[in-house]
PDB file of C-alpha atoms and ligand atoms in Angstrom:
ATOM      1  CA  MET R 641       5.420  -1.244 -44.846  1.00 49.00           C
ATOM      2  CA  GLU R 642       3.178  -3.861 -46.425  1.00 54.00           C
ATOM      3  CA  PRO R 643       0.015  -4.954 -44.570  1.00 49.00           C
ATOM      4  CA  SER R 644       1.562  -8.400 -44.169  1.00 50.00           C
ATOM      5  CA  ASP R 645       4.362  -6.746 -42.155  1.00 50.00           C
ATOM      6  CA  TRP R 646       1.986  -5.099 -39.712  1.00 45.00           C
ATOM      7  CA  PRO R 647       2.486  -6.373 -36.185  1.00 45.00           C
ATOM      8  CA  THR R 648      -0.433  -8.093 -34.542  1.00 43.00           C
ATOM      9  CA  VAL R 649      -0.710  -5.423 -31.840  1.00 41.00           C
ATOM     10  CA  GLY R 650      -2.315  -2.224 -33.065  1.00 39.00           C
ATOM     11  CA  ARG R 651      -0.773  -0.012 -30.408  1.00 42.00           C
ATOM     12  CA  GLU R 652       2.765  -1.040 -31.344  1.00 41.00           C
ATOM     13  CA  TRP R 653       2.054  -0.511 -35.021  1.00 40.00           C
ATOM     14  CA  ARG R 654       0.846   3.002 -34.270  1.00 44.00           C
ATOM     15  CA  ALA R 655       3.938   3.723 -32.135  1.00 41.00           C
ATOM     16  CA  GLU R 656       6.332   2.467 -34.814  1.00 42.00           C
ATOM     17  CA  THR R 657       4.799   4.195 -37.784  1.00 43.00           C
ATOM     18  CA  GLY R 658       3.049   7.192 -36.253  1.00 46.00           C
ATOM     19  CA  ALA R 659       0.117   6.339 -38.504  1.00 49.00           C
ATOM     20  CA  LEU R 660      -3.264   4.755 -38.089  1.00 52.00           C
ATOM     21  CA  ALA R 661      -4.172   1.378 -39.554  1.00 52.00           C
ATOM     22  CA  PRO R 662      -7.313   1.232 -41.683  1.00 58.00           C
ATOM     23  CA  ALA R 663     -10.475   1.150 -39.550  1.00 59.00           C
ATOM     24  CA  GLY R 664     -11.286  -2.513 -40.141  1.00 63.00           C
ATOM     25  CA  LEU R 665      -7.757  -3.604 -39.397  1.00 60.00           C
ATOM     26  CA  THR R 666      -7.626  -1.460 -36.244  1.00 58.00           C
ATOM     27  CA  SER R 667     -10.638  -3.233 -34.774  1.00 64.00           C
ATOM     28  CA  GLN R 668      -9.163  -6.604 -35.777  1.00 69.00           C
ATOM     29  CA  LEU R 669      -5.868  -5.732 -34.152  1.00 69.00           C
ATOM     30  CA  GLY R 670      -7.631  -4.372 -31.072  1.00 73.00           C
ATOM     31  CA  LEU R 671      -9.561  -7.618 -30.718  1.00 72.00           C
ATOM     32  CA  HIS R 672      -6.354  -9.593 -31.046  1.00 73.00           C
ATOM     33  CA  ARG R 673      -4.756  -7.391 -28.389  1.00 76.00           C
ATOM     34  CA  ARG R 674      -7.672  -7.876 -25.990  1.00 76.00           C
ATOM     35  CA  GLU R 675      -7.590 -11.634 -26.501  1.00 75.00           C
ATOM     36  CA  ASN R 676      -3.854 -11.661 -25.757  1.00 76.00           C
ATOM     37  CA  ASP R 677      -4.356  -9.508 -22.653  1.00 78.00           C
ATOM     38  CA  MET R 678      -7.114 -11.779 -21.369  1.00 74.00           C
ATOM     39  CA  ALA R 679      -4.977 -14.855 -21.979  1.00 72.00           C
ATOM     40  CA  ASP R 680      -2.144 -13.189 -20.017  1.00 72.00           C
ATOM     41  CA  VAL R 681      -4.447 -12.391 -17.131  1.00 70.00           C
ATOM     42  CA  ALA R 682      -5.859 -15.924 -17.140  1.00 68.00           C
ATOM     43  CA  ASN R 683      -2.341 -17.365 -17.036  1.00 68.00           C
ATOM     44  CA  GLN R 684      -1.307 -15.090 -14.205  1.00 65.00           C
ATOM     45  CA  VAL R 685      -4.454 -15.781 -12.216  1.00 68.00           C
ATOM     46  CA  ALA R 686      -3.748 -19.485 -12.650  1.00 68.00           C
ATOM     47  CA  ASN R 687      -0.271 -18.841 -11.252  1.00 82.00           C
ATOM     48  CA  ARG R 688      -1.300 -17.545  -7.863  1.00 94.00           C
ATOM     49  CA  ILE R 689       1.467 -17.589  -5.316  1.00 95.00           C
ATOM     50  CA  PRO R 690       0.904 -19.038  -1.846  1.00 96.00           C
ATOM     51  CA  THR R 691       1.985 -16.357   0.608  1.00 98.00           C
ATOM     52  CA  ASN R 692       2.418 -16.987   4.319  1.00 98.00           C
ATOM     53  CA  LEU R 693       2.047 -14.061   6.656  1.00 98.00           C
ATOM     54  CA  VAL R 694       1.723 -13.669  10.389  1.00 98.00           C
ATOM     55  CA  VAL R 695      -0.747 -10.828  10.683  1.00 98.00           C
ATOM     56  CA  ASN R 696      -1.297  -9.394  14.146  1.00 98.00           C
ATOM     57  CA  GLY R 697      -0.035 -12.665  15.605  1.00 97.00           C
ATOM     58  CA  VAL R 698      -2.247 -14.914  13.467  1.00 98.00           C
ATOM     59  CA  ARG R 699      -0.732 -17.117  10.765  1.00 98.00           C
ATOM     60  CA  ARG R 700      -2.456 -16.616   7.414  1.00 98.00           C
ATOM     61  CA  THR R 701      -1.899 -18.238   4.026  1.00 98.00           C
ATOM     62  CA  LEU R 702      -3.157 -16.402   0.975  1.00 98.00           C
ATOM     63  CA  ASP R 703      -3.058 -17.411  -2.682  1.00 96.00           C
ATOM     64  CA  LEU R 704      -2.271 -14.143  -4.374  1.00 97.00           C
ATOM     65  CA  VAL R 705      -1.692 -12.970  -7.898  1.00 95.00           C
ATOM     66  CA  PRO R 706       1.822 -11.547  -8.013  1.00 94.00           C
ATOM     67  CA  TRP R 707       0.779  -7.920  -8.317  1.00 95.00           C
ATOM     68  CA  THR R 708      -1.319  -7.830  -5.127  1.00 97.00           C
ATOM     69  CA  THR R 709      -0.017  -5.145  -2.825  1.00 98.00           C
ATOM     70  CA  LEU R 710       0.270  -5.775   0.878  1.00 98.00           C
ATOM     71  CA  LEU R 711      -2.356  -3.066   1.343  1.00 98.00           C
ATOM     72  CA  ASP R 712      -4.865  -4.870  -0.868  1.00 98.00           C
ATOM     73  CA  ALA R 713      -4.021  -8.210   0.729  1.00 98.00           C
ATOM     74  CA  LEU R 714      -4.822  -6.761   4.154  1.00 98.00           C
ATOM     75  CA  ARG R 715      -7.947  -4.883   3.148  1.00 98.00           C
ATOM     76  CA  ASP R 716      -9.455  -7.087   0.447  1.00 98.00           C
ATOM     77  CA  HIS R 717      -8.288 -10.568   1.421  1.00 98.00           C
ATOM     78  CA  LEU R 718      -8.176 -10.322   5.210  1.00 98.00           C
ATOM     79  CA  ALA R 719     -10.856  -7.647   5.760  1.00 98.00           C
ATOM     80  CA  LEU R 720      -8.443  -5.612   7.869  1.00 98.00           C
ATOM     81  CA  THR R 721      -9.737  -2.254   6.719  1.00 98.00           C
ATOM     82  CA  GLY R 722      -8.104  -0.240   9.481  1.00 98.00           C
ATOM     83  CA  THR R 723      -5.173   0.306   7.140  1.00 98.00           C
ATOM     84  CA  LYS R 724      -6.228   3.038   4.752  1.00 98.00           C
ATOM     85  CA  LYS R 725      -5.672   3.607   1.067  1.00 98.00           C
ATOM     86  CA  GLY R 726      -5.001   7.277   0.440  1.00 98.00           C
ATOM     87  CA  CYS R 727      -2.874   8.034  -2.597  1.00 98.00           C
ATOM     88  CA  ASP R 728      -1.944   4.402  -3.459  1.00 98.00           C
ATOM     89  CA  HIS R 729       1.350   5.873  -4.698  1.00 96.00           C
ATOM     90  CA  GLY R 730       3.618   6.027  -1.659  1.00 97.00           C
ATOM     91  CA  GLN R 731       3.039   9.696  -1.012  1.00 97.00           C
ATOM     92  CA  CYS R 732       0.672  10.027   1.947  1.00 98.00           C
ATOM     93  CA  GLY R 733       1.552   7.309   4.472  1.00 98.00           C
ATOM     94  CA  ALA R 734      -2.089   6.395   5.170  1.00 98.00           C
ATOM     95  CA  CYS R 735      -1.242   2.759   4.398  1.00 98.00           C
ATOM     96  CA  THR R 736       1.674   2.479   6.838  1.00 98.00           C
ATOM     97  CA  VAL R 737       1.995  -0.879   8.617  1.00 98.00           C
ATOM     98  CA  LEU R 738       4.851  -2.609  10.395  1.00 98.00           C
ATOM     99  CA  VAL R 739       6.661  -5.426   8.602  1.00 98.00           C
ATOM    100  CA  ASP R 740       8.931  -7.253  11.034  1.00 98.00           C
ATOM    101  CA  GLY R 741       8.741  -4.130  13.181  1.00 96.00           C
ATOM    102  CA  ARG R 742       9.769  -1.779  10.392  1.00 97.00           C
ATOM    103  CA  ARG R 743       7.309   0.784   9.061  1.00 98.00           C
ATOM    104  CA  VAL R 744       6.532   0.492   5.364  1.00 98.00           C
ATOM    105  CA  ASN R 745       4.063   1.890   2.878  1.00 98.00           C
ATOM    106  CA  SER R 746       1.945  -1.161   2.204  1.00 98.00           C
ATOM    107  CA  CYS R 747       0.668   0.312  -1.067  1.00 98.00           C
ATOM    108  CA  LEU R 748       4.194   0.100  -2.472  1.00 98.00           C
ATOM    109  CA  THR R 749       4.942  -3.364  -1.118  1.00 98.00           C
ATOM    110  CA  LEU R 750       3.980  -6.477  -3.027  1.00 98.00           C
ATOM    111  CA  ALA R 751       2.443  -8.959  -0.623  1.00 98.00           C
ATOM    112  CA  VAL R 752       4.481 -11.855  -2.014  1.00 97.00           C
ATOM    113  CA  MET R 753       7.654  -9.960  -1.031  1.00 97.00           C
ATOM    114  CA  THR R 754       6.616 -10.210   2.605  1.00 98.00           C
ATOM    115  CA  ASP R 755       6.230 -13.992   2.584  1.00 98.00           C
ATOM    116  CA  GLY R 756       7.128 -15.247   6.068  1.00 98.00           C
ATOM    117  CA  ALA R 757       7.037 -11.786   7.646  1.00 98.00           C
ATOM    118  CA  GLU R 758       5.212 -10.562  10.721  1.00 98.00           C
ATOM    119  CA  ILE R 759       2.788  -7.809   9.842  1.00 98.00           C
ATOM    120  CA  THR R 760       1.307  -5.475  12.436  1.00 98.00           C
ATOM    121  CA  THR R 761      -1.610  -3.266  11.531  1.00 98.00           C
ATOM    122  CA  ILE R 762      -3.571  -0.804  13.612  1.00 98.00           C
ATOM    123  CA  GLU R 763      -5.894  -3.674  14.606  1.00 98.00           C
ATOM    124  CA  GLY R 764      -2.961  -5.484  16.203  1.00 98.00           C
ATOM    125  CA  LEU R 765      -1.541  -2.762  18.449  1.00 97.00           C
ATOM    126  CA  ALA R 766      -3.883  -3.043  21.447  1.00 96.00           C
ATOM    127  CA  ARG R 767      -3.000  -5.737  23.979  1.00 92.00           C
ATOM    128  CA  ASP R 768      -5.424  -7.584  26.264  1.00 91.00           C
ATOM    129  CA  GLY R 769      -8.108  -4.976  25.759  1.00 91.00           C
ATOM    130  CA  ALA R 770      -5.778  -2.082  26.598  1.00 96.00           C
ATOM    131  CA  LEU R 771      -5.009   0.527  23.970  1.00 97.00           C
ATOM    132  CA  HIS R 772      -1.429   0.876  22.799  1.00 96.00           C
ATOM    133  CA  PRO R 773       0.175   3.915  24.482  1.00 96.00           C
ATOM    134  CA  LEU R 774       0.163   5.703  21.137  1.00 97.00           C
ATOM    135  CA  GLN R 775      -3.551   5.073  20.637  1.00 97.00           C
ATOM    136  CA  GLN R 776      -4.243   6.454  24.097  1.00 97.00           C
ATOM    137  CA  ALA R 777      -1.973   9.433  23.489  1.00 97.00           C
ATOM    138  CA  PHE R 778      -3.728  10.277  20.219  1.00 98.00           C
ATOM    139  CA  ILE R 779      -7.024  10.334  22.132  1.00 98.00           C
ATOM    140  CA  ASP R 780      -5.549  12.346  25.008  1.00 97.00           C
ATOM    141  CA  HIS R 781      -4.159  14.965  22.631  1.00 98.00           C
ATOM    142  CA  ASP R 782      -7.085  15.005  20.212  1.00 98.00           C
ATOM    143  CA  ALA R 783      -4.559  14.186  17.487  1.00 98.00           C
ATOM    144  CA  PHE R 784      -7.065  13.634  14.696  1.00 97.00           C
ATOM    145  CA  GLN R 785     -10.118  15.149  13.083  1.00 97.00           C
ATOM    146  CA  CYS R 786     -11.473  12.956  10.281  1.00 98.00           C
ATOM    147  CA  GLY R 787      -9.204  10.099  11.403  1.00 98.00           C
ATOM    148  CA  TYR R 788      -8.382   8.850   7.930  1.00 98.00           C
ATOM    149  CA  CYS R 789      -4.636   9.277   8.344  1.00 98.00           C
ATOM    150  CA  THR R 790      -4.645   8.115  11.967  1.00 98.00           C
ATOM    151  CA  PRO R 791      -3.970   4.357  11.579  1.00 98.00           C
ATOM    152  CA  GLY R 792      -0.979   5.163   9.385  1.00 98.00           C
ATOM    153  CA  GLN R 793       0.194   7.898  11.760  1.00 98.00           C
ATOM    154  CA  ILE R 794       0.024   5.553  14.744  1.00 98.00           C
ATOM    155  CA  CYS R 795       1.732   2.621  12.988  1.00 98.00           C
ATOM    156  CA  SER R 796       4.417   4.960  11.701  1.00 98.00           C
ATOM    157  CA  ALA R 797       4.889   6.414  15.189  1.00 98.00           C
ATOM    158  CA  ALA R 798       5.142   2.873  16.610  1.00 97.00           C
ATOM    159  CA  GLY R 799       7.936   2.198  14.118  1.00 97.00           C
ATOM    160  CA  LEU R 800       9.561   5.503  15.048  1.00 97.00           C
ATOM    161  CA  LEU R 801       9.517   4.652  18.740  1.00 95.00           C
ATOM    162  CA  ALA R 802      11.046   1.256  17.973  1.00 94.00           C
ATOM    163  CA  GLU R 803      13.796   3.056  16.073  1.00 94.00           C
ATOM    164  CA  GLY R 804      14.504   5.060  19.239  1.00 90.00           C
ATOM    165  CA  ARG R 805      14.756   8.265  17.306  1.00 87.00           C
ATOM    166  CA  ALA R 806      11.860  10.387  18.591  1.00 85.00           C
ATOM    167  CA  GLY R 807      14.234  12.578  20.564  1.00 85.00           C
ATOM    168  CA  ASP R 808      12.559  15.978  20.254  1.00 93.00           C
ATOM    169  CA  PRO R 809       9.694  17.641  18.377  1.00 96.00           C
ATOM    170  CA  ASP R 810      11.881  18.561  15.408  1.00 96.00           C
ATOM    171  CA  GLU R 811      13.075  14.989  15.054  1.00 96.00           C
ATOM    172  CA  ILE R 812       9.520  13.688  15.335  1.00 97.00           C
ATOM    173  CA  ARG R 813       8.329  16.134  12.681  1.00 97.00           C
ATOM    174  CA  GLU R 814      11.173  15.161  10.349  1.00 97.00           C
ATOM    175  CA  LEU R 815      10.819  11.416  10.829  1.00 97.00           C
ATOM    176  CA  MET R 816       7.021  11.500  10.566  1.00 98.00           C
ATOM    177  CA  SER R 817       7.099  13.657   7.440  1.00 97.00           C
ATOM    178  CA  GLY R 818       6.036  10.726   5.266  1.00 97.00           C
ATOM    179  CA  ASN R 819       2.643  10.703   6.968  1.00 98.00           C
ATOM    180  CA  LEU R 820       0.398  13.481   5.735  1.00 98.00           C
ATOM    181  CA  CYS R 821      -2.629  14.774   7.610  1.00 98.00           C
ATOM    182  CA  ARG R 822      -5.021  16.707   5.452  1.00 97.00           C
ATOM    183  CA  CYS R 823      -6.819  17.936   8.566  1.00 98.00           C
ATOM    184  CA  GLY R 824      -3.604  19.557   9.787  1.00 97.00           C
ATOM    185  CA  ALA R 825      -3.533  17.891  13.189  1.00 98.00           C
ATOM    186  CA  TYR R 826       0.266  17.977  13.179  1.00 98.00           C
ATOM    187  CA  PRO R 827       0.888  19.828  16.491  1.00 98.00           C
ATOM    188  CA  ASN R 828      -1.402  17.392  18.315  1.00 98.00           C
ATOM    189  CA  ILE R 829       0.203  14.396  16.600  1.00 98.00           C
ATOM    190  CA  VAL R 830       3.665  15.530  17.700  1.00 97.00           C
ATOM    191  CA  ALA R 831       2.394  16.076  21.251  1.00 97.00           C
ATOM    192  CA  ALA R 832       0.821  12.615  21.294  1.00 97.00           C
ATOM    193  CA  ILE R 833       4.038  10.962  20.144  1.00 97.00           C
ATOM    194  CA  GLN R 834       5.984  12.885  22.765  1.00 96.00           C
ATOM    195  CA  GLN R 835       3.611  11.573  25.427  1.00 95.00           C
ATOM    196  CA  ALA R 836       3.984   8.001  24.192  1.00 95.00           C
ATOM    197  CA  VAL R 837       7.741   8.223  24.184  1.00 90.00           C
ATOM    198  CA  GLY R 838       7.627   9.533  27.738  1.00 78.00           C
ATOM    199  CA  ARG R 839       8.839  13.019  26.903  1.00 56.00           C
ATOM    200  CA  PRO R 840       5.863  15.326  27.343  1.00 48.00           C
TER     201      PRO R 840
HETATM  202  S1  FES D1297      -1.799   4.998   0.278  1.00 58.15           S
HETATM  203 FE1  FES D1297       0.232   4.297   0.538  1.00 58.15          FE
HETATM  204  S2  FES D1297       1.392   6.101   0.737  1.00 58.15           S
HETATM  205 FE2  FES D1297      -0.604   6.817   0.280  1.00 58.15          FE
HETATM  206  S1  FES D1298      -7.090  13.528  10.825  1.00 58.15           S
HETATM  207 FE1  FES D1298      -7.959  13.876   8.867  1.00 58.15          FE
HETATM  208  S2  FES D1298      -6.329  13.502   7.520  1.00 58.15           S
HETATM  209 FE2  FES D1298      -5.415  13.389   9.463  1.00 58.15          FE
END
Protein backbone atom coordinates (compact mmCIF):
# COMPACT_ATOMS: atom_id res chain seq x y z
CA MET A 1 0.00 0.00 0.00
CA GLU A 2 1.39 3.39 -0.98
CA PRO A 3 1.17 6.28 1.51
CA SER A 4 -1.23 8.02 -0.87
CA ASP A 5 -3.60 5.05 -0.42
CA TRP A 6 -3.65 5.33 3.36
CA PRO A 7 -7.11 6.14 4.66
CA THR A 8 -7.52 9.36 6.57
CA VAL A 9 -8.47 7.54 9.78
CA GLY A 10 -5.50 6.00 11.55
CA ARG A 11 -7.51 3.40 13.43
CA GLU A 12 -8.99 1.97 10.23
CA TRP A 13 -5.59 1.87 8.58
CA ARG A 14 -4.23 -0.10 11.53
CA ALA A 15 -7.19 -2.51 11.42
CA GLU A 16 -6.82 -3.12 7.68
CA THR A 17 -3.10 -3.62 7.56
CA GLY A 18 -2.26 -4.81 11.06
CA ALA A 19 0.66 -2.40 10.94
CA LEU A 20 1.48 0.96 12.41
CA ALA A 21 1.82 4.12 10.33
CA PRO A 22 5.02 6.11 10.76
CA ALA A 23 4.96 8.22 13.94
CA GLY A 24 4.46 11.57 12.21
CA LEU A 25 1.67 10.25 10.05
CA THR A 26 -0.03 8.60 13.05
CA SER A 27 -0.29 11.91 14.87
CA GLN A 28 -1.53 13.59 11.68
CA LEU A 29 -4.15 10.92 11.20
CA GLY A 30 -5.12 11.06 14.88
CA LEU A 31 -5.62 14.81 14.62
CA HIS A 32 -7.75 14.34 11.53
CA ARG A 33 -9.80 11.72 13.37
CA ARG A 34 -10.33 14.00 16.38
CA GLU A 35 -11.39 16.86 14.13
CA ASN A 36 -13.89 14.58 12.38
CA ASP A 37 -15.22 13.32 15.72
CA MET A 38 -15.65 16.86 17.03
CA ALA A 39 -17.43 17.91 13.85
CA ASP A 40 -19.77 14.91 14.25
CA VAL A 41 -20.52 15.82 17.84
CA ALA A 42 -21.12 19.46 16.90
CA ASN A 43 -23.54 18.40 14.17
CA GLN A 44 -25.40 16.08 16.49
CA VAL A 45 -25.59 18.65 19.27
CA ALA A 46 -27.00 21.08 16.73
CA ASN A 47 -29.62 18.46 15.88
CA ARG A 48 -31.23 18.21 19.29
CA ILE A 49 -34.63 16.61 19.25
CA PRO A 50 -37.56 18.21 21.06
CA THR A 51 -39.01 15.53 23.31
CA ASN A 52 -42.33 15.88 25.10
CA LEU A 53 -42.85 13.91 28.26
CA VAL A 54 -45.42 13.93 31.01
CA VAL A 55 -43.31 13.26 34.08
CA ASN A 56 -45.17 12.61 37.32
CA GLY A 57 -48.17 14.43 35.86
CA VAL A 58 -46.23 17.49 34.69
CA ARG A 59 -45.74 18.17 30.98
CA ARG A 60 -42.08 18.74 30.12
CA THR A 61 -40.36 19.54 26.83
CA LEU A 62 -36.67 18.78 26.56
CA ASP A 63 -34.28 19.38 23.68
CA LEU A 64 -32.15 16.28 23.77
CA VAL A 65 -29.28 14.88 21.78
CA PRO A 66 -30.46 11.57 20.34
CA TRP A 67 -28.33 9.38 22.58
CA THR A 68 -29.69 10.73 25.88
CA THR A 69 -31.13 7.90 27.92
CA LEU A 70 -34.37 8.34 29.78
CA LEU A 71 -32.37 7.88 32.98
CA ASP A 72 -30.05 10.78 32.16
CA ALA A 73 -32.97 12.91 31.00
CA LEU A 74 -34.66 12.40 34.37
CA ARG A 75 -31.57 12.85 36.52
CA ASP A 76 -29.54 15.41 34.59
CA HIS A 77 -32.20 17.44 32.78
CA LEU A 78 -35.09 17.31 35.24
CA ALA A 79 -33.14 16.91 38.51
CA LEU A 80 -35.24 13.89 39.44
CA THR A 81 -32.43 12.03 41.15
CA GLY A 82 -34.64 9.54 42.94
CA THR A 83 -34.13 7.20 40.00
CA LYS A 84 -30.72 5.64 40.47
CA LYS A 85 -27.95 4.72 38.09
CA GLY A 86 -26.43 1.42 39.13
CA CYS A 87 -24.90 -0.61 36.33
CA ASP A 88 -26.07 1.62 33.42
CA HIS A 89 -26.25 -1.62 31.42
CA GLY A 90 -29.70 -3.05 32.09
CA GLN A 91 -28.53 -5.53 34.67
CA CYS A 92 -29.48 -4.22 38.11
CA GLY A 93 -32.90 -2.55 37.84
CA ALA A 94 -31.91 0.46 39.97
CA CYS A 95 -33.11 2.74 37.17
CA THR A 96 -36.60 1.23 36.85
CA VAL A 97 -39.39 3.71 36.12
CA LEU A 98 -42.88 3.34 34.70
CA VAL A 99 -43.48 4.35 31.08
CA ASP A 100 -47.21 4.45 30.37
CA GLY A 101 -47.60 2.20 33.41
CA ARG A 102 -45.09 -0.37 32.21
CA ARG A 103 -41.84 -0.89 34.09
CA VAL A 104 -38.70 -0.30 32.06
CA ASN A 105 -34.99 0.06 32.64
CA SER A 106 -34.52 3.74 31.94
CA CYS A 107 -30.79 3.27 31.35
CA LEU A 108 -31.59 1.19 28.27
CA THR A 109 -34.32 3.48 26.96
CA LEU A 110 -33.52 6.44 24.76
CA ALA A 111 -35.52 9.42 25.96
CA VAL A 112 -36.58 10.37 22.43
CA MET A 113 -38.25 6.94 22.12
CA THR A 114 -40.62 7.91 24.92
CA ASP A 115 -41.82 11.10 23.24
CA GLY A 116 -45.45 11.65 24.30
CA ALA A 117 -45.32 9.05 27.08
CA GLU A 118 -46.30 9.34 30.72
CA ILE A 119 -43.35 8.67 32.97
CA THR A 120 -43.71 7.86 36.65
CA THR A 121 -40.69 7.92 38.90
CA ILE A 122 -40.37 7.30 42.61
CA GLU A 123 -41.02 11.02 43.18
CA GLY A 124 -44.44 10.66 41.55
CA LEU A 125 -45.88 7.73 43.50
CA ALA A 126 -47.10 9.51 46.64
CA ARG A 127 -50.52 11.15 46.38
CA ASP A 128 -51.73 14.19 48.34
CA GLY A 129 -48.99 13.81 50.91
CA ALA A 130 -49.75 10.12 51.51
CA LEU A 131 -47.13 7.51 50.69
CA HIS A 132 -47.93 4.97 48.01
CA PRO A 133 -48.92 1.65 49.65
CA LEU A 134 -45.66 0.15 48.43
CA GLN A 135 -43.60 2.94 49.99
CA GLN A 136 -45.40 2.41 53.28
CA ALA A 137 -44.98 -1.35 53.04
CA PHE A 138 -41.24 -1.03 52.42
CA ILE A 139 -41.00 1.05 55.61
CA ASP A 140 -43.23 -1.35 57.57
CA HIS A 141 -41.12 -4.34 56.55
CA ASP A 142 -37.74 -2.63 56.76
CA ALA A 143 -37.24 -3.66 53.13
CA PHE A 144 -34.00 -1.77 52.57
CA GLN A 145 -30.62 -1.10 54.10
CA CYS A 146 -28.59 1.36 52.03
CA GLY A 147 -31.69 2.21 49.97
CA TYR A 148 -29.90 2.56 46.66
CA CYS A 149 -31.98 -0.10 44.93
CA THR A 150 -35.20 0.94 46.65
CA PRO A 151 -36.66 3.44 44.13
CA GLY A 152 -36.20 0.87 41.38
CA GLN A 153 -37.61 -1.91 43.56
CA ILE A 154 -40.70 0.13 44.38
CA CYS A 155 -41.32 1.29 40.79
CA SER A 156 -40.83 -2.25 39.56
CA ALA A 157 -43.22 -3.56 42.22
CA ALA A 158 -45.77 -0.90 41.20
CA GLY A 159 -45.54 -2.20 37.64
CA LEU A 160 -45.85 -5.77 38.92
CA LEU A 161 -49.00 -4.95 40.86
CA ALA A 162 -50.46 -3.27 37.78
CA GLU A 163 -49.73 -6.46 35.85
CA GLY A 164 -51.79 -8.36 38.44
CA ARG A 165 -49.22 -11.08 38.66
CA ALA A 166 -47.93 -10.89 42.25
CA GLY A 167 -49.85 -14.01 43.19
CA ASP A 168 -47.48 -15.64 45.68
CA PRO A 169 -43.94 -15.21 47.01
CA ASP A 170 -42.42 -17.40 44.30
CA GLU A 171 -44.10 -15.37 41.58
CA ILE A 172 -42.98 -12.12 43.21
CA ARG A 173 -39.40 -13.39 43.45
CA GLU A 174 -39.43 -14.48 39.81
CA LEU A 175 -41.02 -11.32 38.45
CA MET A 176 -38.84 -9.02 40.57
CA SER A 177 -35.65 -10.87 39.62
CA GLY A 178 -34.53 -7.99 37.40
CA ASN A 179 -34.11 -5.80 40.47
CA LEU A 180 -30.97 -6.61 42.40
CA CYS A 181 -30.38 -5.67 46.02
CA ARG A 182 -26.76 -5.76 47.03
CA CYS A 183 -27.78 -5.49 50.68
CA GLY A 184 -29.77 -8.72 50.37
CA ALA A 185 -33.05 -7.35 51.65
CA TYR A 186 -34.96 -9.78 49.45
CA PRO A 187 -37.14 -11.50 52.10
CA ASN A 188 -38.29 -8.11 53.40
CA ILE A 189 -38.91 -6.83 49.86
CA VAL A 190 -41.11 -9.83 49.09
CA ALA A 191 -43.00 -9.34 52.36
CA ALA A 192 -43.52 -5.66 51.59
CA ILE A 193 -44.91 -6.41 48.14
CA GLN A 194 -47.21 -9.03 49.61
CA GLN A 195 -48.54 -6.44 52.04
CA ALA A 196 -49.11 -3.92 49.26
CA VAL A 197 -50.95 -6.44 47.14
CA GLY A 198 -53.15 -7.27 50.12
CA ARG A 199 -51.82 -10.77 50.62
CA PRO A 200 -49.76 -10.71 53.80
S1 LIG B 1 -28.81 1.20 36.00
FE1 LIG B 1 -30.31 0.49 34.62
S2 LIG B 1 -30.38 -1.64 34.96
FE2 LIG B 1 -28.74 -0.97 36.20
S1 LIG C 1 -31.04 -1.80 50.07
FE1 LIG C 1 -28.95 -1.60 49.52
S2 LIG C 1 -28.89 -2.37 47.51
FE2 LIG C 1 -30.90 -2.78 48.15
